[in-house]
Each structure stands twice: as structure tokens, then as C-alpha cells.
PDB file of C-alpha atoms in Angstrom:
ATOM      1  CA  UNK A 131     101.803 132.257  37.107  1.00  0.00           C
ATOM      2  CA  UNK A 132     105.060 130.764  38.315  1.00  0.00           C
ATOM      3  CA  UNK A 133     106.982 131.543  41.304  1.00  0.00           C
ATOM      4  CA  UNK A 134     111.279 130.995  39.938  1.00  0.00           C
ATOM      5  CA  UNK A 135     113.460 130.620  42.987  1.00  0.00           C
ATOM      6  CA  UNK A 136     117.092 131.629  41.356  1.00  0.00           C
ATOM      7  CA  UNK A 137     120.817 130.286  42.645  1.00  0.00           C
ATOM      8  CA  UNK A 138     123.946 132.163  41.342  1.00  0.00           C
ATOM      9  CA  UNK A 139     127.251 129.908  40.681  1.00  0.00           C
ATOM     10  CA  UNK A 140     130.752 129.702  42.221  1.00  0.00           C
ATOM     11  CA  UNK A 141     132.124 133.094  43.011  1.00  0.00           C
ATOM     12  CA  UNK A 142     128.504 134.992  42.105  1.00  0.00           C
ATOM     13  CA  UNK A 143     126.281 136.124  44.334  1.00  0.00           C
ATOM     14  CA  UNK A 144     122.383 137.065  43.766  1.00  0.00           C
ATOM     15  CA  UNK A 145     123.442 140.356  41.860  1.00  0.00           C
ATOM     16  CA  UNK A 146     123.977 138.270  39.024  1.00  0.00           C
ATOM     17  CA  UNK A 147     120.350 138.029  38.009  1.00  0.00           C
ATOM     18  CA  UNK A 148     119.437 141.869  38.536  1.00  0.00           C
ATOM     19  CA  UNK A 149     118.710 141.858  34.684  1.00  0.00           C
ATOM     20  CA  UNK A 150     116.623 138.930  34.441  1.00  0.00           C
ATOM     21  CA  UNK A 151     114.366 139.878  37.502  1.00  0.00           C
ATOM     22  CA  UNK A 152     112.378 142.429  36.203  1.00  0.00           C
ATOM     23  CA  UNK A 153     111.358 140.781  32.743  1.00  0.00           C
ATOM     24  CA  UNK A 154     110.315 137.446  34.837  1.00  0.00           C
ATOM     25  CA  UNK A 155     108.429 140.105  37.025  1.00  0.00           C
ATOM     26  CA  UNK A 156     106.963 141.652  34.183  1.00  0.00           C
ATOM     27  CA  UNK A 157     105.274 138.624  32.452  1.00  0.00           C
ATOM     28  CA  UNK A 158     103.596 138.062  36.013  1.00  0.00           C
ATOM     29  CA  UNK A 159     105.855 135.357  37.864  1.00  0.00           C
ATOM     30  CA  UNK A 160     107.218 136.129  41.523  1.00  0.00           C
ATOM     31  CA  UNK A 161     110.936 135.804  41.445  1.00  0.00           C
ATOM     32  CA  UNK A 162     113.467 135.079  44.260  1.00  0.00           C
ATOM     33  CA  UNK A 163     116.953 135.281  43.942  1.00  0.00           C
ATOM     34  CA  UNK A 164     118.962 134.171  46.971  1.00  0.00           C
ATOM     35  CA  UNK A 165     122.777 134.336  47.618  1.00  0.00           C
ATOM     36  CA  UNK A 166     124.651 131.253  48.867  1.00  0.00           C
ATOM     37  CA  UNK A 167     126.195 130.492  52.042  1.00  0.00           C
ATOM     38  CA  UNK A 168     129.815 132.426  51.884  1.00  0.00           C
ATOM     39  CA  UNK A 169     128.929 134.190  49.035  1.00  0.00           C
ATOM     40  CA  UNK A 170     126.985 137.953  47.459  1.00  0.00           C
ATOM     41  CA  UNK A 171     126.408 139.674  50.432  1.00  0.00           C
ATOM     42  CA  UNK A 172     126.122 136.130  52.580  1.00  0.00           C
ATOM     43  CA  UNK A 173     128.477 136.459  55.766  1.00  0.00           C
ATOM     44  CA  UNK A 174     128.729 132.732  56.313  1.00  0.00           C
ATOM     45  CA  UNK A 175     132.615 131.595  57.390  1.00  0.00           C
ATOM     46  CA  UNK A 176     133.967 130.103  54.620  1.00  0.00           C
ATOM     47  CA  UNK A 177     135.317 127.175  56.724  1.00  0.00           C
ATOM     48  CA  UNK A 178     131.565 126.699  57.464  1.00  0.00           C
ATOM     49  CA  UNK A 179     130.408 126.298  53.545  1.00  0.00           C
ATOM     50  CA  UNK A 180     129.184 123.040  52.658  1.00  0.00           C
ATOM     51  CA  UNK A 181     127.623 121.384  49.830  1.00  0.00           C
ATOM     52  CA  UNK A 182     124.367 120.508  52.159  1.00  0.00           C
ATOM     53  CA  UNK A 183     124.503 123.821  53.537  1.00  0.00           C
ATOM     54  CA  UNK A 184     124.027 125.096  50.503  1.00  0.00           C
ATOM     55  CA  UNK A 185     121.316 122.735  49.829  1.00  0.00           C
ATOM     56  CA  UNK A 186     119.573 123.255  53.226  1.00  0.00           C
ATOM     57  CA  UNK A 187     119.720 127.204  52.354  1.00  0.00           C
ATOM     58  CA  UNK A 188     117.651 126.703  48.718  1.00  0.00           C
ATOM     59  CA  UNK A 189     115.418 124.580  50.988  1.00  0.00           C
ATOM     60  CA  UNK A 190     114.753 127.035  53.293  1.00  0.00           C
ATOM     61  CA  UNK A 191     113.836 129.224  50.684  1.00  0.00           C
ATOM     62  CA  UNK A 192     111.885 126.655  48.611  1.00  0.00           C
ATOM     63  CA  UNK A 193     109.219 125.893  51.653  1.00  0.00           C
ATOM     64  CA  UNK A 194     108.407 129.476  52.183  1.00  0.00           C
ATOM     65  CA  UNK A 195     107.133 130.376  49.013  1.00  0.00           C
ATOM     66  CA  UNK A 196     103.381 129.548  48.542  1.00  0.00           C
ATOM     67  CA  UNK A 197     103.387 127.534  45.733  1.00  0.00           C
ATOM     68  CA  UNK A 198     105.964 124.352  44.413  1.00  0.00           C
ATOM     69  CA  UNK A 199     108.705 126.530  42.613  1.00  0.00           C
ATOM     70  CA  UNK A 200     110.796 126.535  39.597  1.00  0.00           C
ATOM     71  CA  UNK A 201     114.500 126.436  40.650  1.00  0.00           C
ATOM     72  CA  UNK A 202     116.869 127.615  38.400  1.00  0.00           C
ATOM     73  CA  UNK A 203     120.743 127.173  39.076  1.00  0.00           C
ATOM     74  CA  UNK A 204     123.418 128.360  37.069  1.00  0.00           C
ATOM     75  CA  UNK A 205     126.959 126.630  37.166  1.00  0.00           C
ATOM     76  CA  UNK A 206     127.776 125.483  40.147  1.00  0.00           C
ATOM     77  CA  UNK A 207     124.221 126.242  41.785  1.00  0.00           C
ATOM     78  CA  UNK A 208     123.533 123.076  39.480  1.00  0.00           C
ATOM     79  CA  UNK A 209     125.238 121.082  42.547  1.00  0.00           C
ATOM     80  CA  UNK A 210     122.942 123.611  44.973  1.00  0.00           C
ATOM     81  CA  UNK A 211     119.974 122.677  43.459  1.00  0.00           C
ATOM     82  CA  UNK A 212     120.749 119.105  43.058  1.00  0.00           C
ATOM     83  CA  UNK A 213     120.975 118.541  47.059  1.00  0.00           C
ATOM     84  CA  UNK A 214     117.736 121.017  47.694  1.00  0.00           C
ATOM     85  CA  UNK A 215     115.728 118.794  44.867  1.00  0.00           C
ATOM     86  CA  UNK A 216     116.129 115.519  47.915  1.00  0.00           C
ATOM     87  CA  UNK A 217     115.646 117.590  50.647  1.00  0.00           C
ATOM     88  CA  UNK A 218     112.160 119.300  49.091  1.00  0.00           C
ATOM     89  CA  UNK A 219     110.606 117.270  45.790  1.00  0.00           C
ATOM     90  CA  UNK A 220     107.562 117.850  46.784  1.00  0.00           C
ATOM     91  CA  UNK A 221     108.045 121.840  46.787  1.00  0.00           C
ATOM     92  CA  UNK A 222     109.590 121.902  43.297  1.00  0.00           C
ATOM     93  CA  UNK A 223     107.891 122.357  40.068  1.00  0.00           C
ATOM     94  CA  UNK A 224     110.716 121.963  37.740  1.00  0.00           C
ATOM     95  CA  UNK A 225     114.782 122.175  38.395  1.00  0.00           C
ATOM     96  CA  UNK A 226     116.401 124.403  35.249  1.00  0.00           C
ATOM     97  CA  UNK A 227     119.967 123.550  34.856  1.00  0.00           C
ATOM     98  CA  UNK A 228     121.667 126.903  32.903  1.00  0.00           C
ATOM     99  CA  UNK A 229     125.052 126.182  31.945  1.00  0.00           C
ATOM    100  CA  UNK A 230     125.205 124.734  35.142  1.00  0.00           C
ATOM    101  CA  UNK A 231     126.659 121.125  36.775  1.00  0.00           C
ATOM    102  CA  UNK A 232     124.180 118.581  36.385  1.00  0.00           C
ATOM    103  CA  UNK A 233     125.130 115.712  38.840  1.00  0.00           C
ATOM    104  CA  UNK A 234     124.220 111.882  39.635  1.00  0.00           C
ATOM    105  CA  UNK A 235     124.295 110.815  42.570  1.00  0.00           C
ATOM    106  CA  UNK A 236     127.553 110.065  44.255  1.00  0.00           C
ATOM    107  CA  UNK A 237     129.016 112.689  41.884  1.00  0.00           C
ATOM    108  CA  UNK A 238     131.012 115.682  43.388  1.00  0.00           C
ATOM    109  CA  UNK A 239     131.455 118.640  41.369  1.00  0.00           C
ATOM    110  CA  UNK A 240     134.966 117.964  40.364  1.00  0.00           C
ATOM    111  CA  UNK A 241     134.263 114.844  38.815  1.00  0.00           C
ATOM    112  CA  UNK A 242     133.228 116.926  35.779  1.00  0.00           C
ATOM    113  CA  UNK A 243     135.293 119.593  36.137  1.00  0.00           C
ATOM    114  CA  UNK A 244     137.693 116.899  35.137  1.00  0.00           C
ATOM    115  CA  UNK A 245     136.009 116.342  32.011  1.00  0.00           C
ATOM    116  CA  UNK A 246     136.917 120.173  31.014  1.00  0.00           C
ATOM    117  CA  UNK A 247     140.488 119.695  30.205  1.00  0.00           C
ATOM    118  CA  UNK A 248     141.851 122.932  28.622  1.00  0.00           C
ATOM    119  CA  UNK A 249     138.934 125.243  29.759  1.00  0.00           C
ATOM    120  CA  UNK A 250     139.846 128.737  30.830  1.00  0.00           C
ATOM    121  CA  UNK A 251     138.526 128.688  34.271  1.00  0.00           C
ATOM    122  CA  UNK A 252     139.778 125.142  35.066  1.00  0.00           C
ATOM    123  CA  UNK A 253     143.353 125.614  34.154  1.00  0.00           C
ATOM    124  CA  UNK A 254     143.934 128.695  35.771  1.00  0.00           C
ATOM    125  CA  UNK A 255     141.770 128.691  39.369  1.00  0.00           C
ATOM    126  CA  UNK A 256     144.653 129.489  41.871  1.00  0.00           C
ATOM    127  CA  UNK A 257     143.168 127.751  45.270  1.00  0.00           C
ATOM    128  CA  UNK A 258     144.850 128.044  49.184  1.00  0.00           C
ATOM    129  CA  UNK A 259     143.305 124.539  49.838  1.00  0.00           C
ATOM    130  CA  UNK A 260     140.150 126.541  51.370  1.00  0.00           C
ATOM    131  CA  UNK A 261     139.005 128.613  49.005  1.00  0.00           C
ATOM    132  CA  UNK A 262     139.364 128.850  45.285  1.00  0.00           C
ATOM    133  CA  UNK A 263     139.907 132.716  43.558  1.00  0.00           C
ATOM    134  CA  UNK A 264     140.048 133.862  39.912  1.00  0.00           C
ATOM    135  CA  UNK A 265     141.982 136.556  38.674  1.00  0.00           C
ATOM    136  CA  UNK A 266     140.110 139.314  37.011  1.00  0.00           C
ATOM    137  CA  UNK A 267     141.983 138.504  33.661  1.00  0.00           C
ATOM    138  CA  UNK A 268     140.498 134.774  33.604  1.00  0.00           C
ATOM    139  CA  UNK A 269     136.690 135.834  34.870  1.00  0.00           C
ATOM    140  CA  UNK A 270     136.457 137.863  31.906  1.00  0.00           C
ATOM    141  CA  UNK A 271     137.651 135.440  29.478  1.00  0.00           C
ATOM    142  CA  UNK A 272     135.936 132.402  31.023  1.00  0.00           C
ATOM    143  CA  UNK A 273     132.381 133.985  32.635  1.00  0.00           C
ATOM    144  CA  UNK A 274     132.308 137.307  30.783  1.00  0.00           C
ATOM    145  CA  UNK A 275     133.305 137.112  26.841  1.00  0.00           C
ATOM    146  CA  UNK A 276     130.081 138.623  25.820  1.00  0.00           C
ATOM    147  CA  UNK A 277     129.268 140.961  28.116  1.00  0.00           C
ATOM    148  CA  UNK A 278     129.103 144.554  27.568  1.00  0.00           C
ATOM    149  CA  UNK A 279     133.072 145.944  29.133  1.00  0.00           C
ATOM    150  CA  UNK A 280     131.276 148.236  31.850  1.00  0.00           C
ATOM    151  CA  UNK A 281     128.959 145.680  33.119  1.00  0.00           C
ATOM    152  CA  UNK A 282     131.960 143.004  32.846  1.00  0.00           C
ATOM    153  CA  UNK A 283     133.786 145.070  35.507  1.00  0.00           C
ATOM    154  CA  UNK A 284     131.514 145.675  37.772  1.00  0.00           C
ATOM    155  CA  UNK A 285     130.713 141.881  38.131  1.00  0.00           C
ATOM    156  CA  UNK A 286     134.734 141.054  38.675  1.00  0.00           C
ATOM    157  CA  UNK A 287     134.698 143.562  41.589  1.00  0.00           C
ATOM    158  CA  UNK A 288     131.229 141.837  42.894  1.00  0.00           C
ATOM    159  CA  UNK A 289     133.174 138.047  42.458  1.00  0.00           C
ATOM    160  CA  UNK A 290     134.196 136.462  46.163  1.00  0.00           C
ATOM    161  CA  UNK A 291     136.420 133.764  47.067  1.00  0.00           C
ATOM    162  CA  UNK A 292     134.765 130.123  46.414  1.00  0.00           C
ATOM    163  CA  UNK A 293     134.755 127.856  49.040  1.00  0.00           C
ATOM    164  CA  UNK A 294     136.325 125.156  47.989  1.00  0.00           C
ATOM    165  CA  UNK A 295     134.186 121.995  50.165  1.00  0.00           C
ATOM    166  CA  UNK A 296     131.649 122.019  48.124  1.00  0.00           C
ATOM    167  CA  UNK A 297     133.362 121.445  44.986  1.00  0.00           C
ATOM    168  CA  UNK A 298     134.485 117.845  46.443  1.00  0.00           C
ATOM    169  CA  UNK A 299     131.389 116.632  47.707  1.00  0.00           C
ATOM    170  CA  UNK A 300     129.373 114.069  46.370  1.00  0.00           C
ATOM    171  CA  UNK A 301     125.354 115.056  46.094  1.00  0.00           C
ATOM    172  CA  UNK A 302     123.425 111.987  48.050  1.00  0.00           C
ATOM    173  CA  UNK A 303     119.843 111.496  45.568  1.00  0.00           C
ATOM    174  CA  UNK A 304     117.752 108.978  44.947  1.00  0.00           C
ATOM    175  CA  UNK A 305     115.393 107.993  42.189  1.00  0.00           C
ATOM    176  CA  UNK A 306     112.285 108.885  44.432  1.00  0.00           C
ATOM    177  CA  UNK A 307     113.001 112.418  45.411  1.00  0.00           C
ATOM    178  CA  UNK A 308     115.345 114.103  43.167  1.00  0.00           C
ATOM    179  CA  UNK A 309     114.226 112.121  40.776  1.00  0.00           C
ATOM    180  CA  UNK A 310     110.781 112.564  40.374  1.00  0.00           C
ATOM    181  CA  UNK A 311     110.955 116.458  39.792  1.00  0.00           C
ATOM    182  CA  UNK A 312     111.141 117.231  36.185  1.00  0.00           C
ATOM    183  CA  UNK A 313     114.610 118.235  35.262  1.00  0.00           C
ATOM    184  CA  UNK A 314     115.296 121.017  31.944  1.00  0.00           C
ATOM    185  CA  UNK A 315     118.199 122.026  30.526  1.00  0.00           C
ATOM    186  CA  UNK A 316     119.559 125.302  28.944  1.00  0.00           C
ATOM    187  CA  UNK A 317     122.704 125.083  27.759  1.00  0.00           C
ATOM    188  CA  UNK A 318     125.327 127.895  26.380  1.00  0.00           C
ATOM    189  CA  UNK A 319     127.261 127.231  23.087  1.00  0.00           C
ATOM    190  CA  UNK A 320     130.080 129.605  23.279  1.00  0.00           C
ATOM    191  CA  UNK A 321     130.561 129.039  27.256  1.00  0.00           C
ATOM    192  CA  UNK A 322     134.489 129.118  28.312  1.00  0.00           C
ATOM    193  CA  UNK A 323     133.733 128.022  31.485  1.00  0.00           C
ATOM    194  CA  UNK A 324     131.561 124.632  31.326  1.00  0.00           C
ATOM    195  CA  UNK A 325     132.162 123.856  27.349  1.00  0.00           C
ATOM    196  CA  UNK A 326     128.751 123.013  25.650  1.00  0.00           C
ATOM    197  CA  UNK A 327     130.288 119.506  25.045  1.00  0.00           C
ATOM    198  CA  UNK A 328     130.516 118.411  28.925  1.00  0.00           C
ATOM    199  CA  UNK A 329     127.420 120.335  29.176  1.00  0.00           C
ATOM    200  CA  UNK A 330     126.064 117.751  26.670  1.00  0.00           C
ATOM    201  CA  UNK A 331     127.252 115.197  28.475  1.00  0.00           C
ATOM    202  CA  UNK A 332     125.685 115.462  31.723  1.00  0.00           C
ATOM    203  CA  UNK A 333     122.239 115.961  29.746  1.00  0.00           C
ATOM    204  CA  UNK A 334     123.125 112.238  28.001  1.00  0.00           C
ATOM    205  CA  UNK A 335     123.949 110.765  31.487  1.00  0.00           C
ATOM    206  CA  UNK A 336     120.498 112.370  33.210  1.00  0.00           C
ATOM    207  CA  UNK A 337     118.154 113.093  30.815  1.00  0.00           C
ATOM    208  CA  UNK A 338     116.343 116.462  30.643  1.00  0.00           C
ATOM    209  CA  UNK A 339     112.754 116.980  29.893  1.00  0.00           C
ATOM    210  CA  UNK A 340     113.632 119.931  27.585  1.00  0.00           C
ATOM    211  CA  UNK A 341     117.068 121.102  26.229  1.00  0.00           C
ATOM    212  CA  UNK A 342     117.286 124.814  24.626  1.00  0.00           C
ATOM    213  CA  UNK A 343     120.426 126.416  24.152  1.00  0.00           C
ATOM    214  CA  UNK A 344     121.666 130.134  23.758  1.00  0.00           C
ATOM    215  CA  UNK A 345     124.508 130.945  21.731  1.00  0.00           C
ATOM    216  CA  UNK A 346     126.337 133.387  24.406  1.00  0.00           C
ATOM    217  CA  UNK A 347     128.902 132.743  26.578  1.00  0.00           C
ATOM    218  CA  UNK A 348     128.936 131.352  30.140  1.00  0.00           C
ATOM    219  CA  UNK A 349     126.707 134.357  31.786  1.00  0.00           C
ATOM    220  CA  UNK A 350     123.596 135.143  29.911  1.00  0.00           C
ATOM    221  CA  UNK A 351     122.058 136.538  32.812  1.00  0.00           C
ATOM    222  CA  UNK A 352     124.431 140.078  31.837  1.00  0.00           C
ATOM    223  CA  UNK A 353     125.082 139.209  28.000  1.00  0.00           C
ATOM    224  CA  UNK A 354     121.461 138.526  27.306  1.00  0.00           C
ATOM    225  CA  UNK A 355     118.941 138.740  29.765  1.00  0.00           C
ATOM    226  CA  UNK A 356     116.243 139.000  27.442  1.00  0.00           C
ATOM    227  CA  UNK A 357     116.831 135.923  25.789  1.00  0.00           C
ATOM    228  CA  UNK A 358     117.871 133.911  28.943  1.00  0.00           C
ATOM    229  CA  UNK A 359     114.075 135.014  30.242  1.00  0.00           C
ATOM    230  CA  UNK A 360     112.651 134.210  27.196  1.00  0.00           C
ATOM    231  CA  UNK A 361     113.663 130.476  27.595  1.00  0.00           C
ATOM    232  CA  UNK A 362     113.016 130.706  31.272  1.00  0.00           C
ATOM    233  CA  UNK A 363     108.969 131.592  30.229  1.00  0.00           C
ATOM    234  CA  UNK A 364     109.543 128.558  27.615  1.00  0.00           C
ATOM    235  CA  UNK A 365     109.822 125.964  29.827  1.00  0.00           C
ATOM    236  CA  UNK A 366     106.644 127.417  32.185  1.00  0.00           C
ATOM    237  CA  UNK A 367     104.378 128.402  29.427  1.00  0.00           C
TER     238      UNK A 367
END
């Protein structure tokens, strides 16, 4: 059995994964799902949220479980477990990549954010030059297409402003640490967000040991849990 450590993306916060939990649970594997620095229920000042902050907290995490883990980030926590993948190879099993930024090193966020020209999230983020914020209209268009209306809500209402440091800052690997821990993909056709195509593209620049791909939106952890654990017990069976 597997222990999954599991990091929510820009704006989330652990909540996000309440439907995946319980099935990972049920086919034996401990699951932890943490909530970033600034963000869920995380009291962290924003001006205080940093990409290796971030990566320090999923390290924390990673060296208390008993066992080397298998991280999972979703969008953004792509850059989050990135950083923690230097800072702790030895204590991860496998990094899982849904939807989710997949960087090189030297590579801030942005970089290819820039490569999703005409997205709905990227063209209409409104940002104070510290945090970023998305209006309710946008998050359901861009994270929440094919989610059930009820459960769409309620994760708009849960959705915090994004720090926006983080976003601009390079990850710092190297070929002996980050990468040595095998690296898997799952990638979302229909996502509004992060389009499948850039997706693709950061799989062609940094190879993945396994690619599957789900044909929902940007959030499968609320549009179709089921499936979404079903490739998470893929890639540890």
C-alpha cells in the first residue's frame, strides 16, 4: 500500500480533494491532503507566500510520513511539488502531475502561462500586484465546466486570493534530485484552464514515465473523482 501526499492549485485549498480521499482510503492507501501557505484554511500573510515556502511546506509533510510518498499536485501545486521533489528525492516515490504546471528548471510559472494565449483563466485574472483573484463567472467556466452546479458553488465560495510571488519564480532543480524521482502525468482534455495542448507540451519538454488522460475539465477531483482515483491506483498498482 501507498501513502499519496496531495497539493491543491492556485486559489484551492485541501477541500478540493474531499471526494477523492475516501476511494484512495478505501483501496488501502493512507492519504494526506495539505493546504498551501496563504491558502484553504492556511493563515499564512500573503506578503509572506513564496514559491520555496511552498516547497518547504510539502517537505515538511513529505518527511513525516513513514514511507517515500506519492505526491500528487494539481495546477499550480505542479510548481509546489517541483521545489519539494529537490528539497526531499529521497522521500518521494513518484511526483503525479494532474493538469498541473510541469516545470524545468529555471522556469517560473508564468513562463507557460504565456503559452496559454486565449485561455479563460489567463485572460481574465484581475491581480493588485500582490495577489491574483478570479471572479466567480470565470472559475466556473475555466476550473468548473463539468461539475455538478451545487458542488460548483460551493467551491467558488471556498476559492482565496492567489498570491501572486510564486507565480514569478523560477523552481531551482537539478538532474540528481528532482530528477531522479519518477515523474507521471495525467492530463485533462477538455481543461479551460491549462489547455491539453500546453499540457502536452511540458510532458515533450520533461518526459513522463506514464501519461493517462481524462476527458473532463480542469477539476476532476469534483467532476469525477472516481475516475481521477482510478488513474491515481494506475500509476501505484
Amino acid at each position: 500500500m501507498s501513502t499519496f501526499v496531495l497539493i491543491h492549485g492556485a486559489w484551492h485549498g485541501k477541500w478540493c480533494w474531499q471526494n477523492v480521499v475516501p476511494l484512495l482510503s478505501a483501496a488501502g492507501h493512507k492519504v494526506v491532503a495539505i493546504d498551501l501557505p496563504g491558502l484553504g484554511d492556511d493563515q499564512t500573510a500573503i506578503a509572506d507566500v513564496t514559491l520555496s515556502g511552498y516547497g518547504k511546506a510539502v517537505e515538511q509533510v513529505v518527511r513525516a510520513q513513514s514511507e517515500p510518498v506519492v505526491l500528487v499536485g494539481h495546477s499550480m501545486g505542479g510548481m509546489a511539488i517541483t521545489q519539494a521533489a529537490e528539497y526531499a528525492p529521497e522521500r518521494i516515490a513518484a511526483l503525479v502531475y494532474l493538469a498541473a504546471f510541469l516545470p524545468a528548471n529555471g522556469e517560473p510559472l508564468v513562463h507557460w502561462a504565456r503559452q496559454c494565449e486565449g485561455a479563460e483563466l489567463v485572460t481574465q485574472v484581475a491581480d493588485d500586484g500582490l495577489t491574483a483573484t478570479v471572479d466567480p463567472n470565470v472559475a466556473l467556466r475555466a476550473f468548473y465546466a463539468d461539475v455538478a452546479p451545487e458542488t460548483a458553488r460551493d467551491a467558488i465560495r471556498r476559492l482565496r486570493p492567489q498570491a501572486l510571488a510564486p507565480f514569478a519564480t523560477p523552481v531551482e532543480t537539478t538532474p540528481e534530485r528532482f530528477g531522479a524521482v519518477p515523474r507521471h502525468y495525467i492530463e485533462c482534455l477538455r481543461d479551460r484552464a491549462l489547455p491539453v495542448a500546453v499540457q502536452r507540451l511540458m510532458v515533450a519538454a520533461q518526459p513522463c514515465q506514464s501519461v493517462q488522460t481524462l476527458d473532463t475539465s480542469h477539476s476532476p477531483f469534483l467532476s469525477a473523482p472516481e475516475d481521477l482515483a482510478r488513474a491515481l491506483l494506475n500509476i501505484v498498482a
